[in-house]
PDB file of C-alpha atoms in Angstrom:
ATOM      1  CA  UNK N   1      10.069  -7.043  22.545  1.00 62.00           C
ATOM      2  CA  UNK N   2       8.884 -10.767  22.605  1.00 70.00           C
ATOM      3  CA  UNK N   3       6.790 -11.700  19.215  1.00 74.00           C
ATOM      4  CA  UNK N   4       3.848 -11.765  21.700  1.00 71.00           C
ATOM      5  CA  UNK N   5       3.636  -8.106  22.418  1.00 75.00           C
ATOM      6  CA  UNK N   6       2.138  -5.515  20.377  1.00 76.00           C
ATOM      7  CA  UNK N   7       3.109  -1.602  20.125  1.00 79.00           C
ATOM      8  CA  UNK N   8      -1.461  -0.837  20.713  1.00 77.00           C
ATOM      9  CA  UNK N   9      -1.565  -3.319  23.466  1.00 77.00           C
ATOM     10  CA  UNK N  10      -2.077  -6.337  25.516  1.00 80.00           C
ATOM     11  CA  UNK N  11      -2.389  -9.297  23.098  1.00 76.00           C
ATOM     12  CA  UNK N  12      -5.569 -11.046  25.063  1.00 76.00           C
ATOM     13  CA  UNK N  13      -6.398 -13.841  22.750  1.00 77.00           C
ATOM     14  CA  UNK N  14     -10.263 -12.623  23.328  1.00 75.00           C
ATOM     15  CA  UNK N  15     -12.536 -13.365  20.128  1.00 73.00           C
ATOM     16  CA  UNK N  16     -13.655  -9.331  20.261  1.00 73.00           C
ATOM     17  CA  UNK N  17      -9.672  -8.191  20.036  1.00 73.00           C
ATOM     18  CA  UNK N  18      -9.225 -10.866  17.316  1.00 73.00           C
ATOM     19  CA  UNK N  19     -11.432 -10.208  14.691  1.00 71.00           C
ATOM     20  CA  UNK N  20     -12.379  -6.697  12.428  1.00 65.00           C
ATOM     21  CA  UNK N  21     -15.221  -4.764  13.570  1.00 62.00           C
ATOM     22  CA  UNK N  22     -17.865  -4.324  11.405  1.00 61.00           C
ATOM     23  CA  UNK N  23     -17.528  -2.294   8.352  1.00 59.00           C
ATOM     24  CA  UNK N  24     -21.222  -1.080   7.470  1.00 62.00           C
ATOM     25  CA  UNK N  25     -24.399  -1.995   7.053  1.00 70.00           C
ATOM     26  CA  UNK N  26     -24.905  -4.229   4.331  1.00 82.00           C
ATOM     27  CA  UNK N  27     -26.598  -2.031   1.360  1.00 87.00           C
ATOM     28  CA  UNK N  28     -29.202  -4.397  -0.253  1.00 89.00           C
ATOM     29  CA  UNK N  29     -29.397  -4.801  -3.778  1.00 90.00           C
ATOM     30  CA  UNK N  30     -31.395  -2.749  -6.114  1.00 91.00           C
ATOM     31  CA  UNK N  31     -30.245   0.539  -3.716  1.00 92.00           C
ATOM     32  CA  UNK N  32     -30.071   3.905  -5.402  1.00 94.00           C
ATOM     33  CA  UNK N  33     -27.236   6.388  -4.092  1.00 95.00           C
ATOM     34  CA  UNK N  34     -25.340   9.430  -4.868  1.00 97.00           C
ATOM     35  CA  UNK N  35     -21.302   8.626  -4.839  1.00 97.00           C
ATOM     36  CA  UNK N  36     -17.660   9.394  -6.097  1.00 98.00           C
ATOM     37  CA  UNK N  37     -14.927   7.604  -7.853  1.00 98.00           C
ATOM     38  CA  UNK N  38     -12.107   7.007  -5.575  1.00 98.00           C
ATOM     39  CA  UNK N  39     -10.151   5.583  -8.330  1.00 97.00           C
ATOM     40  CA  UNK N  40     -10.431   3.597 -11.677  1.00 97.00           C
ATOM     41  CA  UNK N  41      -7.346   1.128 -12.043  1.00 97.00           C
ATOM     42  CA  UNK N  42      -6.544  -2.057 -13.943  1.00 97.00           C
ATOM     43  CA  UNK N  43      -6.933  -5.451 -12.028  1.00 97.00           C
ATOM     44  CA  UNK N  44      -5.871  -8.951 -12.837  1.00 95.00           C
ATOM     45  CA  UNK N  45      -6.744 -11.857 -10.421  1.00 94.00           C
ATOM     46  CA  UNK N  46      -6.582 -15.335 -11.442  1.00 93.00           C
ATOM     47  CA  UNK N  47      -5.110 -14.341 -14.747  1.00 93.00           C
ATOM     48  CA  UNK N  48      -8.616 -12.646 -15.441  1.00 95.00           C
ATOM     49  CA  UNK N  49      -8.108  -9.056 -15.932  1.00 96.00           C
ATOM     50  CA  UNK N  50     -10.600  -6.332 -15.827  1.00 97.00           C
ATOM     51  CA  UNK N  51     -11.049  -2.516 -14.757  1.00 97.00           C
ATOM     52  CA  UNK N  52     -12.101  -2.253 -11.380  1.00 98.00           C
ATOM     53  CA  UNK N  53     -13.611   1.234 -10.156  1.00 97.00           C
ATOM     54  CA  UNK N  54     -13.966   1.994  -6.428  1.00 97.00           C
ATOM     55  CA  UNK N  55     -16.711   4.055  -5.018  1.00 97.00           C
ATOM     56  CA  UNK N  56     -17.230   6.019  -2.001  1.00 96.00           C
ATOM     57  CA  UNK N  57     -21.253   6.498  -1.236  1.00 96.00           C
ATOM     58  CA  UNK N  58     -21.676  10.336  -0.346  1.00 96.00           C
ATOM     59  CA  UNK N  59     -24.944  10.773   0.989  1.00 94.00           C
ATOM     60  CA  UNK N  60     -28.096   9.131   3.147  1.00 91.00           C
ATOM     61  CA  UNK N  61     -28.184   5.891   4.484  1.00 89.00           C
ATOM     62  CA  UNK N  62     -25.094   3.912   3.852  1.00 92.00           C
ATOM     63  CA  UNK N  63     -22.675   7.394   3.506  1.00 94.00           C
ATOM     64  CA  UNK N  64     -19.347   6.883   3.868  1.00 93.00           C
ATOM     65  CA  UNK N  65     -18.908   2.894   2.849  1.00 93.00           C
ATOM     66  CA  UNK N  66     -16.992   2.090  -0.287  1.00 94.00           C
ATOM     67  CA  UNK N  67     -17.764  -0.651  -2.866  1.00 94.00           C
ATOM     68  CA  UNK N  68     -16.535  -2.076  -6.025  1.00 94.00           C
ATOM     69  CA  UNK N  69     -17.341  -2.071  -9.579  1.00 95.00           C
ATOM     70  CA  UNK N  70     -15.488  -4.679 -12.233  1.00 96.00           C
ATOM     71  CA  UNK N  71     -15.769  -3.802 -15.366  1.00 95.00           C
ATOM     72  CA  UNK N  72     -14.969  -7.211 -18.132  1.00 95.00           C
ATOM     73  CA  UNK N  73     -13.585  -5.078 -20.707  1.00 94.00           C
ATOM     74  CA  UNK N  74     -10.895  -8.119 -21.197  1.00 95.00           C
ATOM     75  CA  UNK N  75     -13.527 -11.382 -21.036  1.00 94.00           C
ATOM     76  CA  UNK N  76     -13.153 -13.701 -23.395  1.00 93.00           C
ATOM     77  CA  UNK N  77     -17.103 -13.779 -23.915  1.00 92.00           C
ATOM     78  CA  UNK N  78     -17.789 -11.573 -26.664  1.00 91.00           C
ATOM     79  CA  UNK N  79     -21.098 -10.955 -25.004  1.00 91.00           C
ATOM     80  CA  UNK N  80     -19.679 -10.099 -21.803  1.00 92.00           C
ATOM     81  CA  UNK N  81     -17.251  -7.996 -23.215  1.00 93.00           C
ATOM     82  CA  UNK N  82     -19.336  -6.027 -25.554  1.00 94.00           C
ATOM     83  CA  UNK N  83     -21.597  -4.951 -22.330  1.00 93.00           C
ATOM     84  CA  UNK N  84     -18.924  -4.342 -20.420  1.00 95.00           C
ATOM     85  CA  UNK N  85     -16.984  -1.891 -22.958  1.00 95.00           C
ATOM     86  CA  UNK N  86     -20.483   0.097 -23.441  1.00 93.00           C
ATOM     87  CA  UNK N  87     -20.590   0.533 -19.835  1.00 94.00           C
ATOM     88  CA  UNK N  88     -17.162   2.325 -19.748  1.00 94.00           C
ATOM     89  CA  UNK N  89     -17.765   4.498 -22.581  1.00 93.00           C
ATOM     90  CA  UNK N  90     -21.501   5.154 -20.468  1.00 93.00           C
ATOM     91  CA  UNK N  91     -18.679   6.317 -17.994  1.00 95.00           C
ATOM     92  CA  UNK N  92     -16.573   7.924 -19.897  1.00 94.00           C
ATOM     93  CA  UNK N  93     -19.830   9.905 -21.306  1.00 94.00           C
ATOM     94  CA  UNK N  94     -21.448  10.440 -18.000  1.00 94.00           C
ATOM     95  CA  UNK N  95     -18.417  12.595 -16.657  1.00 96.00           C
ATOM     96  CA  UNK N  96     -17.633  14.197 -20.419  1.00 95.00           C
ATOM     97  CA  UNK N  97     -14.301  12.638 -20.318  1.00 94.00           C
ATOM     98  CA  UNK N  98     -12.767  11.601 -23.872  1.00 90.00           C
ATOM     99  CA  UNK N  99     -10.282   8.289 -23.998  1.00 88.00           C
ATOM    100  CA  UNK N 100      -6.856  10.578 -24.906  1.00 88.00           C
ATOM    101  CA  UNK N 101      -5.826   7.322 -27.193  1.00 88.00           C
ATOM    102  CA  UNK N 102      -7.670   3.953 -29.031  1.00 89.00           C
ATOM    103  CA  UNK N 103      -5.602   1.495 -27.130  1.00 91.00           C
ATOM    104  CA  UNK N 104      -6.560  -0.158 -23.733  1.00 93.00           C
ATOM    105  CA  UNK N 105      -6.474   2.278 -21.276  1.00 94.00           C
ATOM    106  CA  UNK N 106      -3.715   2.911 -18.613  1.00 95.00           C
ATOM    107  CA  UNK N 107      -3.877   3.008 -14.698  1.00 96.00           C
ATOM    108  CA  UNK N 108      -3.062   7.234 -15.998  1.00 95.00           C
ATOM    109  CA  UNK N 109      -5.778   7.299 -18.457  1.00 95.00           C
ATOM    110  CA  UNK N 110      -8.492   5.776 -15.794  1.00 96.00           C
ATOM    111  CA  UNK N 111      -7.506   8.207 -13.497  1.00 96.00           C
ATOM    112  CA  UNK N 112      -9.180  10.765 -15.376  1.00 96.00           C
ATOM    113  CA  UNK N 113     -12.419   9.144 -13.280  1.00 97.00           C
ATOM    114  CA  UNK N 114     -11.692  10.212 -10.047  1.00 97.00           C
ATOM    115  CA  UNK N 115     -13.203  12.517  -8.259  1.00 97.00           C
ATOM    116  CA  UNK N 116     -16.520  12.462 -10.067  1.00 98.00           C
ATOM    117  CA  UNK N 117     -19.540  11.961  -8.876  1.00 97.00           C
ATOM    118  CA  UNK N 118     -22.678  10.078 -10.336  1.00 95.00           C
ATOM    119  CA  UNK N 119     -26.074   8.450  -8.965  1.00 95.00           C
ATOM    120  CA  UNK N 120     -25.275   4.536  -9.199  1.00 95.00           C
ATOM    121  CA  UNK N 121     -27.705   1.448  -8.862  1.00 93.00           C
ATOM    122  CA  UNK N 122     -26.286  -1.344  -6.103  1.00 91.00           C
ATOM    123  CA  UNK N 123     -26.024  -4.560  -8.436  1.00 86.00           C
ATOM    124  CA  UNK N 124     -24.951  -7.576  -6.352  1.00 77.00           C
ATOM    125  CA  UNK N 125     -23.636 -10.176  -8.276  1.00 63.00           C
ATOM    126  CA  UNK N 126     -23.532 -14.020  -7.903  1.00 54.00           C
TER     127      UNK N 126
END
């Protein structure tokens, strides 16, 4: 098989075959929705650590769409870090999950949040 052959079908070079399909409707800022936590993990981008929660909307016009929430609990700005720690603690309290220790949460610790439902408000950051 040559490089230009695909197991899926003919390689056409047409734009409709080259671009990803639409992943869903744009969710307007301020939208409220019921969602479930698909996962919660520690992440790092360009040397900046944060906790990321992946949500999936479970009802309404945007059902099935996935969202990511960054909680910057490791931020060097003390006000941002304080607000982020409060957000994480609020999520723990909302789901009636208690941290198992006083150290930074590991991915195994954060896995306890998976599968919980909450009403969320979509906020687009700039």
